mmCIF file of C-alpha atoms in Angstrom:
data_model
loop_
_atom_site.group_PDB
_atom_site.id
_atom_site.type_symbol
_atom_site.label_atom_id
_atom_site.label_comp_id
_atom_site.label_asym_id
_atom_site.label_seq_id
_atom_site.Cartn_x
_atom_site.Cartn_y
_atom_site.Cartn_z
ATOM 1 C CA MET A 1 73.859 121.740 173.784
ATOM 2 C CA ARG A 2 74.868 119.549 170.884
ATOM 3 C CA LYS A 3 77.948 117.317 170.768
ATOM 4 C CA LEU A 4 78.742 117.753 174.450
ATOM 5 C CA ARG A 5 75.230 116.684 175.333
ATOM 6 C CA TYR A 6 75.639 113.559 173.196
ATOM 7 C CA ALA A 7 78.672 112.629 175.264
ATOM 8 C CA LEU A 8 77.178 113.446 178.654
ATOM 9 C CA ALA A 9 76.138 109.905 179.459
ATOM 10 C CA THR A 10 79.731 108.708 179.217
ATOM 11 C CA ALA A 11 80.829 111.526 181.482
ATOM 12 C CA ALA A 12 78.205 110.901 184.139
ATOM 13 C CA LEU A 13 80.441 108.738 186.315
ATOM 14 C CA ALA A 14 82.987 111.526 186.530
ATOM 15 C CA GLY A 15 80.373 113.653 188.231
ATOM 16 C CA ALA A 16 80.391 111.292 191.183
ATOM 17 C CA THR A 17 83.625 112.889 192.368
ATOM 18 C CA LEU A 18 82.065 116.327 192.706
ATOM 19 C CA THR A 19 81.191 117.813 196.056
ATOM 20 C CA ALA A 20 77.846 117.542 197.765
ATOM 21 C CA THR A 21 76.945 121.106 196.774
ATOM 22 C CA HIS A 22 76.107 119.718 193.331
ATOM 23 C CA GLN A 23 73.783 117.008 194.612
ATOM 24 C CA VAL A 24 70.006 116.916 194.925
ATOM 25 C CA HIS A 25 68.621 116.723 198.456
ATOM 26 C CA PRO A 26 65.049 116.737 199.691
ATOM 27 C CA SER A 27 63.669 120.252 199.957
ATOM 28 C CA PRO A 28 61.005 121.640 202.269
ATOM 29 C CA THR A 29 57.459 122.071 201.064
ATOM 30 C CA ALA A 30 56.698 125.556 199.763
ATOM 31 C CA ALA A 31 53.646 127.104 198.198
ATOM 32 C CA THR A 32 54.141 127.267 194.441
ATOM 33 C CA ALA A 33 52.992 130.549 192.962
ATOM 34 C CA ALA A 34 52.223 130.886 189.277
ATOM 35 C CA VAL A 35 55.560 130.432 187.502
ATOM 36 C CA ASP A 36 56.079 130.889 183.764
ATOM 37 C CA PRO A 37 58.087 127.786 182.791
ATOM 38 C CA VAL A 38 59.144 129.248 179.426
ATOM 39 C CA ILE A 39 60.466 132.762 179.905
ATOM 40 C CA ASN A 40 63.752 132.153 181.780
ATOM 41 C CA SER A 41 64.285 128.451 182.414
ATOM 42 C CA PRO A 42 67.828 127.066 182.001
ATOM 43 C CA TYR A 43 68.433 123.436 181.075
ATOM 44 C CA LEU A 44 68.986 120.868 183.806
ATOM 45 C CA TYR A 45 70.193 117.463 182.601
ATOM 46 C CA LEU A 46 69.216 114.390 184.616
ATOM 47 C CA GLY A 47 71.762 112.076 183.004
ATOM 48 C CA LEU A 48 74.494 113.359 185.324
ATOM 49 C CA TYR A 49 75.206 112.443 188.931
ATOM 50 C CA ALA A 50 75.819 116.106 189.747
ATOM 51 C CA GLN A 51 72.579 118.069 189.900
ATOM 52 C CA PRO A 52 71.779 121.337 191.692
ATOM 53 C CA ASP A 53 69.636 121.287 194.808
ATOM 54 C CA PRO A 54 66.494 123.307 193.951
ATOM 55 C CA ALA A 55 65.943 124.216 197.593
ATOM 56 C CA LYS A 56 69.247 126.111 197.410
ATOM 57 C CA ILE A 57 69.432 127.328 193.837
ATOM 58 C CA ILE A 58 65.930 128.823 193.593
ATOM 59 C CA PRO A 59 66.296 131.288 196.500
ATOM 60 C CA ALA A 60 69.950 131.942 195.632
ATOM 61 C CA THR A 61 69.327 132.845 191.982
ATOM 62 C CA GLY A 62 65.709 133.918 191.674
ATOM 63 C CA VAL A 63 65.200 131.442 188.820
ATOM 64 C CA LYS A 64 62.128 129.349 189.557
ATOM 65 C CA ALA A 65 61.688 127.440 186.282
ATOM 66 C CA TYR A 66 63.965 124.758 184.816
ATOM 67 C CA THR A 67 64.062 122.925 181.493
ATOM 68 C CA ILE A 68 64.383 119.240 182.368
ATOM 69 C CA SER A 69 66.097 117.167 179.670
ATOM 70 C CA PHE A 70 65.821 114.921 177.709
ATOM 71 C CA ILE A 71 62.805 112.864 176.680
ATOM 72 C CA ASN A 72 63.391 110.410 173.812
ATOM 73 C CA SER A 73 62.091 107.028 172.675
ATOM 74 C CA ARG A 74 63.027 104.089 174.865
ATOM 75 C CA THR A 75 64.446 102.096 171.944
ATOM 76 C CA LYS A 76 64.971 102.623 168.240
ATOM 77 C CA GLY A 77 61.876 101.848 166.221
ATOM 78 C CA THR A 78 59.442 102.468 169.079
ATOM 79 C CA CYS A 79 57.292 105.460 169.992
ATOM 80 C CA ASP A 80 57.707 105.080 173.746
ATOM 81 C CA PRO A 81 58.768 108.285 175.555
ATOM 82 C CA THR A 82 61.198 107.984 178.437
ATOM 83 C CA ILE A 83 63.769 110.199 180.145
ATOM 84 C CA GLU A 84 67.410 109.419 180.771
ATOM 85 C CA VAL A 85 68.332 109.619 184.449
ATOM 86 C CA ASN A 86 71.617 108.937 186.203
ATOM 87 C CA SER A 87 70.109 106.770 188.924
ATOM 88 C CA GLY A 88 67.133 104.477 188.632
ATOM 89 C CA PRO A 89 65.405 103.075 185.555
ATOM 90 C CA ASN A 90 64.950 105.189 182.440
ATOM 91 C CA GLU A 91 61.187 105.553 182.681
ATOM 92 C CA LEU A 92 58.887 108.355 181.590
ATOM 93 C CA THR A 93 58.382 109.354 185.218
ATOM 94 C CA GLY A 94 62.100 109.180 186.030
ATOM 95 C CA ALA A 95 62.297 112.950 186.470
ATOM 96 C CA LYS A 96 59.423 113.094 188.926
ATOM 97 C CA PRO A 97 61.529 113.170 192.132
ATOM 98 C CA LEU A 98 63.444 116.225 190.890
ATOM 99 C CA VAL A 99 60.333 117.891 189.483
ATOM 100 C CA ASP A 100 58.586 117.408 192.819
ATOM 101 C CA ARG A 101 61.525 119.030 194.612
ATOM 102 C CA ILE A 102 61.493 122.000 192.250
ATOM 103 C CA ARG A 103 57.769 122.505 192.714
ATOM 104 C CA ALA A 104 58.061 122.073 196.479
ATOM 105 C CA ALA A 105 60.627 124.895 196.431
ATOM 106 C CA GLY A 106 58.157 127.180 194.656
ATOM 107 C CA GLY A 107 59.293 126.523 191.093
ATOM 108 C CA ASP A 108 58.050 124.761 187.986
ATOM 109 C CA VAL A 109 59.405 122.965 184.930
ATOM 110 C CA ILE A 110 59.228 122.609 181.183
ATOM 111 C CA LEU A 111 60.317 119.220 179.872
ATOM 112 C CA SER A 112 62.518 119.029 176.787
ATOM 113 C CA VAL A 113 62.075 116.371 174.117
ATOM 114 C CA GLY A 114 64.970 115.513 171.790
ATOM 115 C CA GLY A 115 68.455 117.010 172.018
ATOM 116 C CA TRP A 116 71.452 116.049 169.898
ATOM 117 C CA GLY A 117 71.586 112.318 170.646
ATOM 118 C CA GLY A 118 69.181 109.522 171.467
ATOM 119 C CA ASN A 119 66.276 107.836 169.703
ATOM 120 C CA LYS A 120 64.221 110.804 168.582
ATOM 121 C CA LEU A 121 60.467 110.526 168.869
ATOM 122 C CA GLY A 122 60.027 112.559 165.696
ATOM 123 C CA GLU A 123 61.939 109.922 163.755
ATOM 124 C CA ASN A 124 60.600 106.825 165.497
ATOM 125 C CA CYS A 125 56.903 107.668 165.796
ATOM 126 C CA THR A 126 55.566 106.897 162.331
ATOM 127 C CA THR A 127 52.572 109.257 162.263
ATOM 128 C CA ALA A 128 51.788 112.731 163.565
ATOM 129 C CA GLU A 129 48.989 111.224 165.649
ATOM 130 C CA ALA A 130 51.332 108.721 167.308
ATOM 131 C CA LEU A 131 53.909 111.433 167.952
ATOM 132 C CA ALA A 132 51.274 113.743 169.433
ATOM 133 C CA ALA A 133 50.152 110.896 171.694
ATOM 134 C CA ALA A 134 53.749 110.474 172.893
ATOM 135 C CA TYR A 135 53.994 114.200 173.630
ATOM 136 C CA GLN A 136 50.651 113.973 175.440
ATOM 137 C CA LYS A 137 52.021 111.233 177.694
ATOM 138 C CA VAL A 138 54.801 113.599 178.759
ATOM 139 C CA ILE A 139 52.376 116.460 179.397
ATOM 140 C CA ASP A 140 50.058 114.250 181.440
ATOM 141 C CA ALA A 141 52.831 112.540 183.416
ATOM 142 C CA TYR A 142 54.136 115.871 184.700
ATOM 143 C CA GLN A 143 51.016 118.066 184.470
ATOM 144 C CA LEU A 144 52.992 120.434 182.269
ATOM 145 C CA LYS A 145 52.176 124.006 181.359
ATOM 146 C CA ALA A 146 54.826 123.975 178.601
ATOM 147 C CA LEU A 147 56.742 121.554 176.378
ATOM 148 C CA ASP A 148 60.076 122.138 174.606
ATOM 149 C CA ILE A 149 60.922 120.241 171.421
ATOM 150 C CA ASP A 150 64.703 120.451 170.976
ATOM 151 C CA ILE A 151 64.801 119.372 167.339
ATOM 152 C CA GLU A 152 68.333 118.695 166.101
ATOM 153 C CA ASP A 153 70.401 116.565 163.730
ATOM 154 C CA GLN A 154 68.367 114.155 161.559
ATOM 155 C CA GLU A 155 65.058 114.930 163.244
ATOM 156 C CA ILE A 156 65.082 118.395 161.690
ATOM 157 C CA ALA A 157 67.157 117.508 158.610
ATOM 158 C CA ILE A 158 64.731 114.824 157.413
ATOM 159 C CA GLN A 159 61.692 116.567 155.953
ATOM 160 C CA ALA A 160 59.224 113.848 156.940
ATOM 161 C CA ALA A 161 60.383 113.860 160.568
ATOM 162 C CA ARG A 162 60.462 117.655 160.747
ATOM 163 C CA GLU A 163 56.963 118.015 159.342
ATOM 164 C CA ARG A 164 55.712 115.209 161.586
ATOM 165 C CA VAL A 165 56.892 117.202 164.610
ATOM 166 C CA VAL A 166 55.081 120.325 163.409
ATOM 167 C CA ALA A 167 51.883 118.374 162.714
ATOM 168 C CA ALA A 168 52.060 116.685 166.120
ATOM 169 C CA LEU A 169 52.478 120.024 167.871
ATOM 170 C CA LYS A 170 49.339 121.279 166.148
ATOM 171 C CA ILE A 171 47.424 118.308 167.570
ATOM 172 C CA VAL A 172 48.914 118.946 171.012
ATOM 173 C CA LYS A 173 47.875 122.602 170.886
ATOM 174 C CA GLN A 174 44.344 121.691 169.812
ATOM 175 C CA LYS A 175 44.005 119.280 172.736
ATOM 176 C CA ASN A 176 45.877 121.480 175.243
ATOM 177 C CA PRO A 177 45.327 125.133 174.270
ATOM 178 C CA ALA A 178 46.787 126.373 177.566
ATOM 179 C CA VAL A 179 50.050 124.429 177.161
ATOM 180 C CA LYS A 180 52.820 126.532 175.611
ATOM 181 C CA THR A 181 54.855 124.833 172.899
ATOM 182 C CA VAL A 182 58.482 125.756 172.245
ATOM 183 C CA VAL A 183 60.680 124.591 169.373
ATOM 184 C CA THR A 184 64.454 124.866 169.895
ATOM 185 C CA MET A 185 66.778 124.674 166.874
ATOM 186 C CA SER A 186 70.491 124.771 166.084
ATOM 187 C CA ASN A 187 72.134 127.777 164.444
ATOM 188 C CA ALA A 188 74.583 128.327 161.571
ATOM 189 C CA LYS A 189 77.416 130.836 161.348
ATOM 190 C CA ASP A 190 76.316 133.033 158.456
ATOM 191 C CA ALA A 191 72.579 132.454 158.096
ATOM 192 C CA LEU A 192 69.530 130.907 159.670
ATOM 193 C CA PRO A 193 69.708 127.211 158.725
ATOM 194 C CA ALA A 194 67.473 126.295 155.796
ATOM 195 C CA VAL A 195 65.867 123.528 157.858
ATOM 196 C CA ALA A 196 64.932 126.048 160.560
ATOM 197 C CA GLN A 197 63.408 128.318 157.930
ATOM 198 C CA ALA A 198 61.506 125.343 156.504
ATOM 199 C CA LEU A 199 60.134 124.415 159.919
ATOM 200 C CA ILE A 200 58.945 127.974 160.551
ATOM 201 C CA THR A 201 57.291 128.117 157.133
ATOM 202 C CA LYS A 202 55.508 124.792 157.687
ATOM 203 C CA ALA A 203 54.345 125.921 161.132
ATOM 204 C CA ARG A 204 52.779 129.009 159.569
ATOM 205 C CA GLU A 205 51.238 127.134 156.639
ATOM 206 C CA THR A 206 49.614 124.572 158.921
ATOM 207 C CA ASP A 207 48.722 126.956 161.767
ATOM 208 C CA ALA A 208 50.557 124.715 164.229
ATOM 209 C CA GLY A 209 50.190 127.149 167.123
ATOM 210 C CA ILE A 210 53.842 127.025 168.195
ATOM 211 C CA ASP A 211 54.327 129.725 170.821
ATOM 212 C CA VAL A 212 58.088 130.317 170.716
ATOM 213 C CA PHE A 213 60.832 129.498 168.194
ATOM 214 C CA THR A 214 64.193 129.335 169.976
ATOM 215 C CA LEU A 215 67.700 129.365 168.487
ATOM 216 C CA MET A 216 70.944 127.989 169.934
ATOM 217 C CA PRO A 217 73.525 130.575 168.790
ATOM 218 C CA PHE A 218 76.727 128.675 169.543
ATOM 219 C CA ASP A 219 78.939 125.901 168.138
ATOM 220 C CA ASN A 220 79.388 128.062 165.048
ATOM 221 C CA GLY A 221 82.484 130.188 165.681
ATOM 222 C CA ASN A 222 85.780 129.869 167.537
ATOM 223 C CA ALA A 223 87.609 131.118 170.616
ATOM 224 C CA SER A 224 87.862 134.667 169.231
ATOM 225 C CA THR A 225 84.158 135.038 168.379
ATOM 226 C CA ASP A 226 82.358 137.926 170.089
ATOM 227 C CA MET A 227 79.543 135.795 171.459
ATOM 228 C CA ALA A 228 77.343 138.682 172.583
ATOM 229 C CA ALA A 229 77.400 140.254 169.124
ATOM 230 C CA PHE A 230 77.071 136.887 167.383
ATOM 231 C CA THR A 231 74.069 135.946 169.512
ATOM 232 C CA LYS A 232 72.272 139.195 168.713
ATOM 233 C CA THR A 233 72.917 138.827 164.983
ATOM 234 C CA SER A 234 71.749 135.215 164.977
ATOM 235 C CA VAL A 235 68.549 135.901 166.906
ATOM 236 C CA ASP A 236 67.813 138.879 164.670
ATOM 237 C CA ARG A 237 67.893 136.493 161.692
ATOM 238 C CA LEU A 238 65.412 134.241 163.458
ATOM 239 C CA LYS A 239 63.226 137.236 164.259
ATOM 240 C CA GLU A 240 63.164 138.288 160.615
ATOM 241 C CA ALA A 241 62.160 134.782 159.515
ATOM 242 C CA VAL A 242 59.316 134.640 162.030
ATOM 243 C CA LYS A 243 58.251 138.204 161.231
ATOM 244 C CA THR A 244 58.025 137.446 157.515
ATOM 245 C CA ALA A 245 56.341 134.054 157.889
ATOM 246 C CA PHE A 246 53.657 135.221 160.297
ATOM 247 C CA GLY A 247 53.233 138.817 159.115
ATOM 248 C CA LEU A 248 54.238 140.301 162.468
ATOM 249 C CA THR A 249 55.726 143.591 163.601
ATOM 250 C CA ASP A 250 59.297 143.612 164.932
ATOM 251 C CA ASP A 251 57.995 143.770 168.505
ATOM 252 C CA GLN A 252 55.586 140.886 167.964
ATOM 253 C CA ALA A 253 58.267 138.784 166.286
ATOM 254 C CA TYR A 254 60.813 139.328 169.067
ATOM 255 C CA ARG A 255 58.227 138.140 171.587
ATOM 256 C CA LYS A 256 57.738 134.955 169.558
ATOM 257 C CA VAL A 257 61.439 134.025 169.424
ATOM 258 C CA GLY A 258 64.011 133.064 172.011
ATOM 259 C CA LEU A 259 67.621 132.073 172.559
ATOM 260 C CA SER A 260 69.382 129.292 174.383
ATOM 261 C CA SER A 261 73.097 129.886 174.883
ATOM 262 C CA MET A 262 75.843 127.773 176.453
ATOM 263 C CA ASN A 263 77.634 129.126 179.498
ATOM 264 C CA GLY A 264 81.416 129.320 179.450
ATOM 265 C CA ILE A 265 83.416 127.268 176.939
ATOM 266 C CA THR A 266 81.253 125.688 174.238
ATOM 267 C CA ASP A 267 81.617 122.289 172.592
ATOM 268 C CA PRO A 268 84.806 121.132 170.846
ATOM 269 C CA PRO A 269 86.061 121.884 168.263
ATOM 270 C CA TYR A 270 84.470 125.360 168.422
ATOM 271 C CA LEU A 271 85.507 126.302 171.969
ATOM 272 C CA GLU A 272 83.771 129.664 171.857
ATOM 273 C CA LYS A 273 83.746 131.521 175.160
ATOM 274 C CA VAL A 274 80.486 132.892 176.546
ATOM 275 C CA THR A 275 81.885 134.936 179.409
ATOM 276 C CA LEU A 276 79.785 136.210 182.273
ATOM 277 C CA ASP A 277 80.084 139.730 180.846
ATOM 278 C CA ALA A 278 78.905 138.503 177.434
ATOM 279 C CA TRP A 279 75.991 136.725 179.101
ATOM 280 C CA LYS A 280 74.996 139.919 180.907
ATOM 281 C CA GLN A 281 75.031 141.756 177.578
ATOM 282 C CA ILE A 282 72.930 139.040 175.959
ATOM 283 C CA VAL A 283 70.331 139.047 178.738
ATOM 284 C CA ALA A 284 70.150 142.859 178.760
ATOM 285 C CA TRP A 285 69.612 142.892 174.981
ATOM 286 C CA ALA A 286 66.963 140.173 175.292
ATOM 287 C CA GLN A 287 65.193 142.284 177.912
ATOM 288 C CA GLU A 288 65.282 145.305 175.608
ATOM 289 C CA LYS A 289 63.692 143.247 172.819
ATOM 290 C CA HIS A 290 61.328 141.306 175.123
ATOM 291 C CA LEU A 291 62.256 137.881 173.765
ATOM 292 C CA GLY A 292 59.789 135.095 174.421
ATOM 293 C CA ARG A 293 62.410 132.847 176.006
ATOM 294 C CA VAL A 294 65.979 133.015 177.324
ATOM 295 C CA SER A 295 67.786 129.873 178.442
ATOM 296 C CA PHE A 296 71.216 128.240 178.499
ATOM 297 C CA TRP A 297 72.939 124.868 178.671
ATOM 298 C CA SER A 298 73.215 124.202 181.545
ATOM 299 C CA VAL A 299 72.706 124.646 185.273
ATOM 300 C CA ASN A 300 74.712 121.441 185.765
ATOM 301 C CA ARG A 301 77.823 123.248 184.476
ATOM 302 C CA ASP A 302 77.245 126.631 186.156
ATOM 303 C CA TYR A 303 80.418 126.226 188.212
ATOM 304 C CA GLY A 304 83.913 127.646 187.728
ATOM 305 C CA CYS A 305 85.997 124.560 187.027
ATOM 306 C CA GLY A 306 87.479 122.925 183.909
ATOM 307 C CA ALA A 307 85.191 122.940 180.862
ATOM 308 C CA GLY A 308 82.977 119.879 180.641
ATOM 309 C CA PRO A 309 79.527 118.520 181.457
ATOM 310 C CA THR A 310 79.696 119.837 185.034
ATOM 311 C CA CYS A 311 81.881 122.945 184.691
ATOM 312 C CA SER A 312 81.855 126.109 182.570
ATOM 313 C CA GLY A 313 85.625 126.263 182.092
ATOM 314 C CA ILE A 314 85.854 129.949 183.025
ATOM 315 C CA PRO A 315 86.408 131.799 186.325
ATOM 316 C CA GLN A 316 83.056 132.270 188.055
ATOM 317 C CA ASN A 317 81.166 131.699 191.263
ATOM 318 C CA ASP A 318 78.586 128.957 191.611
ATOM 319 C CA TRP A 319 75.392 129.740 189.664
ATOM 320 C CA ASP A 320 76.593 133.093 188.300
ATOM 321 C CA PHE A 321 74.952 132.526 184.916
ATOM 322 C CA THR A 322 71.713 131.372 186.522
ATOM 323 C CA LYS A 323 71.671 134.484 188.712
ATOM 324 C CA VAL A 324 71.967 136.729 185.655
ATOM 325 C CA LEU A 325 69.147 134.814 183.991
ATOM 326 C CA GLY A 326 67.083 135.429 187.115
ATOM 327 C CA THR A 327 66.996 139.128 186.227
ATOM 328 C CA TYR A 328 65.221 138.417 182.941
ATOM 329 C CA GLN A 329 61.508 139.201 183.027
ATOM 330 C CA GLY A 330 60.544 138.944 179.362
#
């Protein structure tokens, strides 16, 4: 979800050669039951030509919620939220056709702000109030029940930007108490990153009301890394940080943390391999611990072809990873 995501825009044209099974088509209207958009919602990136058809993938996998990515500022130096899409103008409402299809198929969405690349709102909005207003525009535009802040690179490394995000999320929670807020952060090989620890501490000190802290336990090892074991160890570190900061029990802390993996071969130069068997182990462990969120990057690459933005790089059937995620109930 990091370097590969930064390069996705340049790879988008390559997706045009994929088969129609990857494309979005209109779906029939369906009654949308209450769907938790946080608990098991994989990432779906709109910057690619190849996108799954929700009318097919929802009944085939059992996964009804999707994390639509990414919202960033339209231009550097502005606080103007927009979403990158492969076709059509990059407007805030650019994801609406896909979101409407997902909801028509009985599903729901959480929108993700940030990612590895782009003009981050946390860096470009100069005050917490302005940043909260930008987040509010996203919530209102899509009538969201949840918002994911994927805070990476300089947005989390720069203290002022990091703390601005936390302060803005507190404002959002005060204005929208029913909207769940999720913060997604990068991992490190041997310890929870200091910037992640700092964000958690600030969230507790300011009573920001963040519902789930999620870790991306990949892009840290190599091809021989046991990704199931590494994921468990990494998330346990996050759990301990949240437990200590908020004074929680182990069970309470596990329910306040989550994980977002990457299916198949991860980003160069790491090239870790999250096999389908490893993913099953990860999801089973998450179920045992009742994590607050399980996700992966991405549905766009949940296909068994060469590793890249639209393929996992390992032998698999279409949507195998999404199907496993569909068994997760929190």
